[in-house]
PDB file of C-alpha atoms and ligand atoms in Angstrom:
ATOM      1  CA  MET L   1      10.542  14.415   8.740  1.00  0.00           C
ATOM      2  CA  ALA L   2      10.845  12.194   5.926  1.00  0.00           C
ATOM      3  CA  ASP L   3      12.799  13.284   2.778  1.00  0.00           C
ATOM      4  CA  THR L   4      10.184  13.955   0.122  1.00  0.00           C
ATOM      5  CA  ALA L   5      12.660  13.427  -2.726  1.00  0.00           C
ATOM      6  CA  ARG L   6      13.261   9.876  -1.459  1.00  0.00           C
ATOM      7  CA  LEU L   7       9.621   8.835  -2.027  1.00  0.00           C
ATOM      8  CA  ALA L   8       8.994   5.977  -4.455  1.00  0.00           C
ATOM      9  CA  ILE L   9       5.840   4.464  -5.276  1.00  0.00           C
ATOM     10  CA  ASN L  10       5.554   0.548  -5.535  1.00  0.00           C
ATOM     11  CA  LEU L  11       2.983  -0.128  -8.290  1.00  0.00           C
ATOM     12  CA  ALA L  12       1.144  -2.569  -6.558  1.00  0.00           C
ATOM     13  CA  THR L  13      -0.621   0.536  -4.541  1.00  0.00           C
ATOM     14  CA  ILE L  14      -2.517   1.384  -7.675  1.00  0.00           C
ATOM     15  CA  ARG L  15      -2.275  -2.098  -9.305  1.00  0.00           C
ATOM     16  CA  GLU L  16      -6.159  -2.533  -9.479  1.00  0.00           C
ATOM     17  CA  GLN L  17      -6.746   0.998 -10.719  1.00  0.00           C
ATOM     18  CA  CYS L  18      -4.344   1.037 -13.648  1.00  0.00           C
ATOM     19  CA  GLY L  19      -1.406  -0.716 -16.036  1.00  0.00           C
ATOM     20  CA  LEU L  20       1.919   0.604 -16.340  1.00  0.00           C
ATOM     21  CA  ALA L  21       1.213   2.494 -19.260  1.00  0.00           C
ATOM     22  CA  GLU L  22      -1.164   4.823 -17.050  1.00  0.00           C
ATOM     23  CA  ALA L  23       0.936   4.536 -13.720  1.00  0.00           C
ATOM     24  CA  ILE L  24       4.186   5.498 -15.184  1.00  0.00           C
ATOM     25  CA  PRO L  25       3.187   8.861 -16.610  1.00  0.00           C
ATOM     26  CA  LEU L  26       0.904   9.346 -13.660  1.00  0.00           C
ATOM     27  CA  CYS L  27       3.408   9.098 -11.061  1.00  0.00           C
ATOM     28  CA  ALA L  28       5.819  11.064 -13.138  1.00  0.00           C
ATOM     29  CA  ARG L  29       3.365  13.956 -13.611  1.00  0.00           C
ATOM     30  CA  MET L  30       2.719  13.874  -9.747  1.00  0.00           C
ATOM     31  CA  GLY L  31       6.475  14.613  -9.063  1.00  0.00           C
ATOM     32  CA  ILE L  32       7.476  11.222  -8.149  1.00  0.00           C
ATOM     33  CA  ARG L  33      10.977  10.097  -8.880  1.00  0.00           C
ATOM     34  CA  ALA L  34      11.069   6.453  -8.797  1.00  0.00           C
ATOM     35  CA  VAL L  35       8.611   3.521  -9.021  1.00  0.00           C
ATOM     36  CA  ALA L  36       9.048  -0.355  -8.273  1.00  0.00           C
ATOM     37  CA  PRO L  37       6.866  -2.475 -10.907  1.00  0.00           C
ATOM     38  CA  TRP L  38       5.780  -6.190 -10.183  1.00  0.00           C
ATOM     39  CA  ARG L  39       6.919  -8.643 -12.763  1.00  0.00           C
ATOM     40  CA  ASP L  40       3.063  -9.523 -13.813  1.00  0.00           C
ATOM     41  CA  GLN L  41       2.871  -5.812 -14.703  1.00  0.00           C
ATOM     42  CA  ILE L  42       6.125  -5.605 -16.568  1.00  0.00           C
ATOM     43  CA  ALA L  43       4.794  -8.914 -18.455  1.00  0.00           C
ATOM     44  CA  ALA L  44       1.271  -6.943 -19.263  1.00  0.00           C
ATOM     45  CA  THR L  45       3.147  -4.253 -20.457  1.00  0.00           C
ATOM     46  CA  GLY L  46       6.217  -5.703 -22.135  1.00  0.00           C
ATOM     47  CA  LEU L  47       9.443  -5.586 -20.893  1.00  0.00           C
ATOM     48  CA  ARG L  48      10.805  -3.193 -23.483  1.00  0.00           C
ATOM     49  CA  GLU L  49       7.713  -1.058 -23.689  1.00  0.00           C
ATOM     50  CA  THR L  50       8.116  -0.613 -19.825  1.00  0.00           C
ATOM     51  CA  ARG L  51      11.668   0.724 -20.099  1.00  0.00           C
ATOM     52  CA  ARG L  52      10.641   3.072 -23.008  1.00  0.00           C
ATOM     53  CA  LEU L  53       7.774   4.356 -20.558  1.00  0.00           C
ATOM     54  CA  LEU L  54      10.132   4.821 -17.538  1.00  0.00           C
ATOM     55  CA  ARG L  55      13.001   6.491 -19.761  1.00  0.00           C
ATOM     56  CA  ASP L  56      10.312   8.877 -21.429  1.00  0.00           C
ATOM     57  CA  TRP L  57       8.907   9.947 -18.176  1.00  0.00           C
ATOM     58  CA  GLY L  58      12.247  10.166 -16.485  1.00  0.00           C
ATOM     59  CA  LEU L  59      11.546   7.788 -13.718  1.00  0.00           C
ATOM     60  CA  GLU L  60      13.991   5.538 -11.842  1.00  0.00           C
ATOM     61  CA  VAL L  61      13.336   1.966 -10.721  1.00  0.00           C
ATOM     62  CA  SER L  62      13.623   1.454  -6.884  1.00  0.00           C
ATOM     63  CA  SER L  63      13.426  -2.024  -7.185  1.00  0.00           C
ATOM     64  CA  VAL L  64      11.732  -4.877  -9.149  1.00  0.00           C
ATOM     65  CA  CYS L  65       9.107  -7.212  -7.456  1.00  0.00           C
ATOM     66  CA  ARG L  66       9.503 -10.176  -7.177  1.00  0.00           C
ATOM     67  CA  GLY L  67      12.009 -13.106  -7.502  1.00  0.00           C
ATOM     68  CA  GLY L  68      12.163 -15.679  -4.947  1.00  0.00           C
ATOM     69  CA  MET L  69       9.697 -18.610  -4.049  1.00  0.00           C
ATOM     70  CA  PHE L  70      12.335 -21.167  -3.737  1.00  0.00           C
ATOM     71  CA  PRO L  71      11.098 -23.951  -1.982  1.00  0.00           C
ATOM     72  CA  ALA L  72       9.307 -26.558  -3.840  1.00  0.00           C
ATOM     73  CA  ALA L  73       8.424 -30.486  -3.538  1.00  0.00           C
ATOM     74  CA  GLU L  74      10.058 -31.766  -6.417  1.00  0.00           C
ATOM     75  CA  ARG L  75      13.406 -30.868  -7.923  1.00  0.00           C
ATOM     76  CA  THR L  76      12.603 -30.288 -11.201  1.00  0.00           C
ATOM     77  CA  GLU L  77       9.984 -27.437 -10.031  1.00  0.00           C
ATOM     78  CA  ARG L  78      12.926 -26.144  -7.831  1.00  0.00           C
ATOM     79  CA  ARG L  79      15.006 -26.010 -10.889  1.00  0.00           C
ATOM     80  CA  GLN L  80      12.102 -23.995 -12.709  1.00  0.00           C
ATOM     81  CA  ARG L  81      11.960 -21.579 -10.251  1.00  0.00           C
ATOM     82  CA  ILE L  82      15.625 -21.071  -9.976  1.00  0.00           C
ATOM     83  CA  ASP L  83      15.283 -20.232 -14.090  1.00  0.00           C
ATOM     84  CA  ASP L  84      12.251 -17.781 -13.436  1.00  0.00           C
ATOM     85  CA  ASN L  85      14.726 -15.982 -10.902  1.00  0.00           C
ATOM     86  CA  ARG L  86      17.381 -15.861 -13.592  1.00  0.00           C
ATOM     87  CA  ARG L  87      14.753 -14.202 -15.791  1.00  0.00           C
ATOM     88  CA  ALA L  88      13.581 -11.775 -13.026  1.00  0.00           C
ATOM     89  CA  ILE L  89      17.406 -10.850 -12.721  1.00  0.00           C
ATOM     90  CA  GLU L  90      17.548 -10.158 -16.522  1.00  0.00           C
ATOM     91  CA  GLU L  91      14.336  -7.816 -16.156  1.00  0.00           C
ATOM     92  CA  ALA L  92      15.559  -5.870 -13.166  1.00  0.00           C
ATOM     93  CA  ALA L  93      18.675  -5.163 -15.087  1.00  0.00           C
ATOM     94  CA  THR L  94      16.944  -4.166 -18.254  1.00  0.00           C
ATOM     95  CA  LEU L  95      14.790  -1.658 -16.419  1.00  0.00           C
ATOM     96  CA  GLY L  96      17.959  -0.349 -14.281  1.00  0.00           C
ATOM     97  CA  ALA L  97      16.823  -1.502 -11.127  1.00  0.00           C
ATOM     98  CA  PRO L  98      19.409  -1.822  -8.468  1.00  0.00           C
ATOM     99  CA  CYS L  99      17.750  -4.354  -6.671  1.00  0.00           C
ATOM    100  CA  LEU L 100      15.441  -7.533  -7.350  1.00  0.00           C
ATOM    101  CA  VAL L 101      13.238  -7.984  -4.095  1.00  0.00           C
ATOM    102  CA  LEU L 102      13.230 -11.671  -3.125  1.00  0.00           C
ATOM    103  CA  VAL L 103      10.085 -13.039  -1.374  1.00  0.00           C
ATOM    104  CA  CYS L 104      11.761 -16.408  -0.344  1.00  0.00           C
ATOM    105  CA  GLY L 105       8.677 -18.643  -0.405  1.00  0.00           C
ATOM    106  CA  GLY L 106       6.741 -20.837   2.147  1.00  0.00           C
ATOM    107  CA  LEU L 107       6.369 -24.448   2.857  1.00  0.00           C
ATOM    108  CA  PRO L 108       5.670 -26.756  -0.107  1.00  0.00           C
ATOM    109  CA  PRO L 109       2.266 -27.981  -0.189  1.00  0.00           C
ATOM    110  CA  GLY L 110       1.517 -30.638   2.349  1.00  0.00           C
ATOM    111  CA  SER L 111       5.203 -30.226   3.881  1.00  0.00           C
ATOM    112  CA  LYS L 112       5.723 -29.475   7.562  1.00  0.00           C
ATOM    113  CA  ASP L 113       9.477 -29.351   6.788  1.00  0.00           C
ATOM    114  CA  LEU L 114      10.220 -26.054   7.828  1.00  0.00           C
ATOM    115  CA  GLU L 115      14.035 -26.405   8.139  1.00  0.00           C
ATOM    116  CA  GLY L 116      14.219 -28.228   4.923  1.00  0.00           C
ATOM    117  CA  ALA L 117      12.474 -25.333   3.254  1.00  0.00           C
ATOM    118  CA  ARG L 118      14.691 -22.628   4.874  1.00  0.00           C
ATOM    119  CA  HIS L 119      17.556 -24.782   3.434  1.00  0.00           C
ATOM    120  CA  MET L 120      15.776 -24.586  -0.215  1.00  0.00           C
ATOM    121  CA  VAL L 121      15.807 -20.865   0.160  1.00  0.00           C
ATOM    122  CA  GLU L 122      19.392 -20.987   1.064  1.00  0.00           C
ATOM    123  CA  ASP L 123      20.132 -23.085  -1.711  1.00  0.00           C
ATOM    124  CA  GLY L 124      18.206 -21.024  -4.180  1.00  0.00           C
ATOM    125  CA  ILE L 125      19.804 -17.696  -3.346  1.00  0.00           C
ATOM    126  CA  ALA L 126      23.241 -19.048  -3.530  1.00  0.00           C
ATOM    127  CA  GLU L 127      22.466 -20.624  -7.089  1.00  0.00           C
ATOM    128  CA  ILE L 128      21.503 -17.099  -8.653  1.00  0.00           C
ATOM    129  CA  LEU L 129      24.194 -14.976  -6.904  1.00  0.00           C
ATOM    130  CA  GLU L 130      26.524 -15.483  -9.986  1.00  0.00           C
ATOM    131  CA  ASP L 131      23.849 -14.262 -12.393  1.00  0.00           C
ATOM    132  CA  ALA L 132      22.816 -11.417 -10.135  1.00  0.00           C
ATOM    133  CA  ALA L 133      26.777  -9.994  -9.864  1.00  0.00           C
ATOM    134  CA  SER L 134      27.162 -10.457 -13.546  1.00  0.00           C
ATOM    135  CA  ALA L 135      24.011  -8.537 -14.205  1.00  0.00           C
ATOM    136  CA  GLY L 136      24.812  -5.753 -11.765  1.00  0.00           C
ATOM    137  CA  VAL L 137      21.600  -6.468  -9.690  1.00  0.00           C
ATOM    138  CA  ARG L 138      21.791  -6.950  -5.746  1.00  0.00           C
ATOM    139  CA  LEU L 139      19.397  -9.542  -4.436  1.00  0.00           C
ATOM    140  CA  GLY L 140      17.269  -7.941  -1.458  1.00  0.00           C
ATOM    141  CA  ILE L 141      15.837 -10.629   1.104  1.00  0.00           C
ATOM    142  CA  GLU L 142      12.575  -9.403   2.230  1.00  0.00           C
ATOM    143  CA  PRO L 143      11.500 -11.232   5.506  1.00  0.00           C
ATOM    144  CA  LEU L 144       7.726 -11.238   5.755  1.00  0.00           C
ATOM    145  CA  HIS L 145       5.581 -11.207   8.729  1.00  0.00           C
ATOM    146  CA  PRO L 146       5.414 -14.491  10.348  1.00  0.00           C
ATOM    147  CA  MET L 147       1.594 -14.760   9.455  1.00  0.00           C
ATOM    148  CA  TYR L 148       2.960 -15.624   5.873  1.00  0.00           C
ATOM    149  CA  THR L 149       5.400 -18.530   6.816  1.00  0.00           C
ATOM    150  CA  ALA L 150       3.389 -21.249   5.428  1.00  0.00           C
ATOM    151  CA  ASP L 151       2.335 -19.734   2.093  1.00  0.00           C
ATOM    152  CA  ARG L 152       4.975 -16.814   1.334  1.00  0.00           C
ATOM    153  CA  SER L 153       7.977 -16.869   3.161  1.00  0.00           C
ATOM    154  CA  VAL L 154       9.913 -19.057   5.623  1.00  0.00           C
ATOM    155  CA  ILE L 155      11.984 -16.079   6.176  1.00  0.00           C
ATOM    156  CA  VAL L 156      10.203 -14.141   8.793  1.00  0.00           C
ATOM    157  CA  THR L 157      12.690 -11.931  10.684  1.00  0.00           C
ATOM    158  CA  LEU L 158      15.553  -9.514   9.919  1.00  0.00           C
ATOM    159  CA  ALA L 159      17.816 -11.681  12.101  1.00  0.00           C
ATOM    160  CA  GLN L 160      17.080 -14.766   9.851  1.00  0.00           C
ATOM    161  CA  ALA L 161      17.699 -12.689   6.650  1.00  0.00           C
ATOM    162  CA  LEU L 162      21.039 -11.412   7.627  1.00  0.00           C
ATOM    163  CA  ASP L 163      21.920 -14.946   8.756  1.00  0.00           C
ATOM    164  CA  ILE L 164      21.503 -15.896   5.079  1.00  0.00           C
ATOM    165  CA  CYS L 165      23.676 -12.867   3.920  1.00  0.00           C
ATOM    166  CA  ASP L 166      26.414 -13.892   6.378  1.00  0.00           C
ATOM    167  CA  GLY L 167      26.408 -17.440   5.237  1.00  0.00           C
ATOM    168  CA  LEU L 168      26.785 -16.164   1.432  1.00  0.00           C
ATOM    169  CA  GLY L 169      29.872 -13.879   2.543  1.00  0.00           C
ATOM    170  CA  SER L 170      30.513 -10.195   2.224  1.00  0.00           C
ATOM    171  CA  ARG L 171      31.194 -10.182  -1.400  1.00  0.00           C
ATOM    172  CA  ALA L 172      27.795 -11.534  -2.377  1.00  0.00           C
ATOM    173  CA  PRO L 173      25.513  -9.173  -4.096  1.00  0.00           C
ATOM    174  CA  VAL L 174      22.890  -9.697  -1.590  1.00  0.00           C
ATOM    175  CA  GLY L 175      21.263  -7.675   1.018  1.00  0.00           C
ATOM    176  CA  VAL L 176      18.002  -7.154   3.071  1.00  0.00           C
ATOM    177  CA  VAL L 177      14.567  -5.130   2.338  1.00  0.00           C
ATOM    178  CA  LEU L 178      12.828  -3.857   5.209  1.00  0.00           C
ATOM    179  CA  ASP L 179       9.394  -3.438   5.025  1.00  0.00           C
ATOM    180  CA  VAL L 180       7.707  -1.739   8.024  1.00  0.00           C
ATOM    181  CA  TYR L 181       4.697  -3.994   7.852  1.00  0.00           C
ATOM    182  CA  HIS L 182       6.619  -7.044   8.125  1.00  0.00           C
ATOM    183  CA  LEU L 183       9.094  -6.240  10.968  1.00  0.00           C
ATOM    184  CA  TRP L 184       7.436  -3.502  13.107  1.00  0.00           C
ATOM    185  CA  TRP L 185       6.588  -6.012  15.962  1.00  0.00           C
ATOM    186  CA  ASP L 186      10.019  -7.374  16.342  1.00  0.00           C
ATOM    187  CA  PRO L 187      11.747  -6.308  19.932  1.00  0.00           C
ATOM    188  CA  ASP L 188      14.797  -7.288  18.292  1.00  0.00           C
ATOM    189  CA  LEU L 189      14.519  -4.748  15.416  1.00  0.00           C
ATOM    190  CA  PRO L 190      17.018  -1.838  16.400  1.00  0.00           C
ATOM    191  CA  ARG L 191      19.777  -4.426  17.064  1.00  0.00           C
ATOM    192  CA  GLN L 192      19.033  -6.199  13.638  1.00  0.00           C
ATOM    193  CA  ILE L 193      18.988  -2.787  11.852  1.00  0.00           C
ATOM    194  CA  GLU L 194      22.231  -2.063  13.256  1.00  0.00           C
ATOM    195  CA  ARG L 195      23.612  -5.303  12.184  1.00  0.00           C
ATOM    196  CA  ALA L 196      22.377  -4.782   8.793  1.00  0.00           C
ATOM    197  CA  GLY L 197      24.343  -1.784   8.416  1.00  0.00           C
ATOM    198  CA  SER L 198      25.253  -0.986   4.841  1.00  0.00           C
ATOM    199  CA  ARG L 199      23.321  -4.099   3.531  1.00  0.00           C
ATOM    200  CA  ILE L 200      19.974  -2.402   3.735  1.00  0.00           C
ATOM    201  CA  LEU L 201      18.819  -2.498  -0.127  1.00  0.00           C
ATOM    202  CA  GLY L 202      15.252  -1.114   0.357  1.00  0.00           C
ATOM    203  CA  PHE L 203      12.662   0.350   2.901  1.00  0.00           C
ATOM    204  CA  HIS L 204       9.139  -0.194   2.294  1.00  0.00           C
ATOM    205  CA  LEU L 205       6.197   1.651   3.977  1.00  0.00           C
ATOM    206  CA  CYS L 206       2.606   1.375   4.877  1.00  0.00           C
ATOM    207  CA  ASP L 207       0.685   0.853   8.051  1.00  0.00           C
ATOM    208  CA  TRP L 208      -0.814  -1.816  10.428  1.00  0.00           C
ATOM    209  CA  LEU L 209      -4.450  -1.477  10.625  1.00  0.00           C
ATOM    210  CA  VAL L 210      -6.304  -2.405  13.762  1.00  0.00           C
ATOM    211  CA  PRO L 211      -8.248  -4.684  13.119  1.00  0.00           C
ATOM    212  CA  THR L 212      -6.501  -6.153   9.957  1.00  0.00           C
ATOM    213  CA  ARG L 213      -9.420  -7.408   7.882  1.00  0.00           C
ATOM    214  CA  ASP L 214      -7.365  -9.412   5.553  1.00  0.00           C
ATOM    215  CA  LEU L 215      -3.773 -11.228   6.094  1.00  0.00           C
ATOM    216  CA  LEU L 216      -2.745  -9.856   2.539  1.00  0.00           C
ATOM    217  CA  LEU L 217      -4.785  -7.255   1.059  1.00  0.00           C
ATOM    218  CA  ASP L 218      -5.612  -4.810   4.187  1.00  0.00           C
ATOM    219  CA  ARG L 219      -2.681  -2.898   4.589  1.00  0.00           C
ATOM    220  CA  GLY L 220      -3.020   0.740   5.850  1.00  0.00           C
ATOM    221  CA  MET L 221      -1.922   4.124   4.405  1.00  0.00           C
ATOM    222  CA  MET L 222       1.149   5.666   6.774  1.00  0.00           C
ATOM    223  CA  GLY L 223      -0.750   7.379   9.617  1.00  0.00           C
ATOM    224  CA  ASP L 224      -3.874   5.122   9.788  1.00  0.00           C
ATOM    225  CA  GLY L 225      -2.233   2.413  11.853  1.00  0.00           C
ATOM    226  CA  VAL L 226      -0.228   1.648  14.944  1.00  0.00           C
ATOM    227  CA  ILE L 227       3.508   1.370  13.309  1.00  0.00           C
ATOM    228  CA  ASP L 228       5.789   4.206  14.482  1.00  0.00           C
ATOM    229  CA  ILE L 229       7.227   4.734  10.892  1.00  0.00           C
ATOM    230  CA  PRO L 230       9.618   7.712  11.977  1.00  0.00           C
ATOM    231  CA  ARG L 231      11.173   5.732  14.597  1.00  0.00           C
ATOM    232  CA  ILE L 232      12.121   2.818  12.222  1.00  0.00           C
ATOM    233  CA  ARG L 233      13.156   5.327   9.538  1.00  0.00           C
ATOM    234  CA  GLY L 234      15.554   6.795  12.166  1.00  0.00           C
ATOM    235  CA  LEU L 235      17.066   3.413  12.915  1.00  0.00           C
ATOM    236  CA  VAL L 236      17.561   2.768   9.106  1.00  0.00           C
ATOM    237  CA  GLU L 237      19.064   6.221   8.454  1.00  0.00           C
ATOM    238  CA  ALA L 238      21.273   5.947  11.305  1.00  0.00           C
ATOM    239  CA  GLN L 239      22.972   3.439   9.121  1.00  0.00           C
ATOM    240  CA  ASP L 240      23.422   5.583   6.553  1.00  0.00           C
ATOM    241  CA  TYR L 241      20.554   4.282   4.449  1.00  0.00           C
ATOM    242  CA  ARG L 242      19.855   7.042   1.871  1.00  0.00           C
ATOM    243  CA  GLY L 243      17.773   4.916  -0.777  1.00  0.00           C
ATOM    244  CA  TRP L 244      14.346   4.953  -1.745  1.00  0.00           C
ATOM    245  CA  GLN L 245      11.676   5.018   0.887  1.00  0.00           C
ATOM    246  CA  GLU L 246       9.076   2.851  -1.178  1.00  0.00           C
ATOM    247  CA  VAL L 247       5.244   2.852  -0.394  1.00  0.00           C
ATOM    248  CA  GLU L 248       3.580  -0.313  -0.861  1.00  0.00           C
ATOM    249  CA  ILE L 249      -0.232  -0.854   0.121  1.00  0.00           C
ATOM    250  CA  PHE L 250      -2.108  -3.832  -1.014  1.00  0.00           C
ATOM    251  CA  SER L 251      -5.642  -2.846  -0.102  1.00  0.00           C
ATOM    252  CA  ALA L 252      -8.791  -4.518  -1.740  1.00  0.00           C
ATOM    253  CA  ARG L 253     -11.126  -2.795   0.356  1.00  0.00           C
ATOM    254  CA  ASP L 254      -9.906   0.696   0.330  1.00  0.00           C
ATOM    255  CA  TRP L 255      -7.028   2.001  -1.635  1.00  0.00           C
ATOM    256  CA  TRP L 256      -7.437  -0.167  -4.691  1.00  0.00           C
ATOM    257  CA  ARG L 257     -11.024   1.139  -5.207  1.00  0.00           C
ATOM    258  CA  ARG L 258     -10.051   4.890  -5.038  1.00  0.00           C
ATOM    259  CA  PRO L 259      -9.021   6.971  -7.904  1.00  0.00           C
ATOM    260  CA  PRO L 260      -5.268   6.557  -8.608  1.00  0.00           C
ATOM    261  CA  GLU L 261      -4.206  10.222  -8.601  1.00  0.00           C
ATOM    262  CA  GLU L 262      -6.191  10.465  -4.913  1.00  0.00           C
ATOM    263  CA  VAL L 263      -4.087   7.522  -3.863  1.00  0.00           C
ATOM    264  CA  LEU L 264      -0.834   9.184  -4.935  1.00  0.00           C
ATOM    265  CA  ARG L 265      -1.693  12.376  -3.688  1.00  0.00           C
ATOM    266  CA  ILE L 266      -2.478  11.020  -0.269  1.00  0.00           C
ATOM    267  CA  CYS L 267       0.920   8.864  -0.623  1.00  0.00           C
ATOM    268  CA  ILE L 268       2.981  12.120  -0.901  1.00  0.00           C
ATOM    269  CA  GLU L 269       1.168  13.924   1.830  1.00  0.00           C
ATOM    270  CA  ARG L 270       1.186  11.058   4.335  1.00  0.00           C
ATOM    271  CA  HIS L 271       4.881  10.251   3.354  1.00  0.00           C
ATOM    272  CA  ALA L 272       5.811  13.820   4.297  1.00  0.00           C
ATOM    273  CA  ARG L 273       3.670  14.116   7.443  1.00  0.00           C
ATOM    274  CA  HIS L 274       3.898  10.546   8.916  1.00  0.00           C
ATOM    275  CA  CYS L 275       7.182   8.923   7.953  1.00  0.00           C
TER     276      CYS L 275
HETATM  277 ZN1   ZN R   1       7.442  -4.891   1.020  1.00  0.00          ZN
END
């Protein structure tokens, strides 16, 4: 059984229905103890107001989404992205988030240089390590499903993410965020979760629908798809991970069209029964 006290809600899950001023009180009233806001949501509400809402409603922040997006064709643009990651680290620190999720970025437009883009990711993370360390925020590399390689993340397996961590040294404030949607298919997953050990900084939940009608915005509610979530949770907990279990669903055709109270109620039920 999933530990219901560890349930967190990634606020992308109800992003189309409500902003943070509505979502934070709603989550708190429904007994949820932690949320993960996205930076565009924080910007729309204001950083200080977001912090006030979280404090007033007694919610913790499981993570802030997201930093990353390092590869770019021009050096000046790569620098701008580094600067933007520094702002993201500050925002995460202001909100007391233990972790900034990194979606590392895809190929620069027009480029076919996958290896080069991967080096840009490694260089980008290395550039912001000190900022993260002094802010007390850890950087969580989230490998994405390989279908996003071109446009969202050239880091597509847990093994790759851990290779980057290894390259940065054991003292670097960096780890990995495991999302069942991105990793469930990987035959090497059990071995890599064991390898990750104490470097697991986050655990994201949703389900893989068959058929998937949209590459980005058709994630399923836990229990509606084909991912053996309890098995993956077991592997993660075998590494002594006791952090948040964060529900993160992008669903333009279904869950974003339902009342947020209903979505959260079903998240709570499904987390207890199917995770
Ligand atoms: Zn995720």
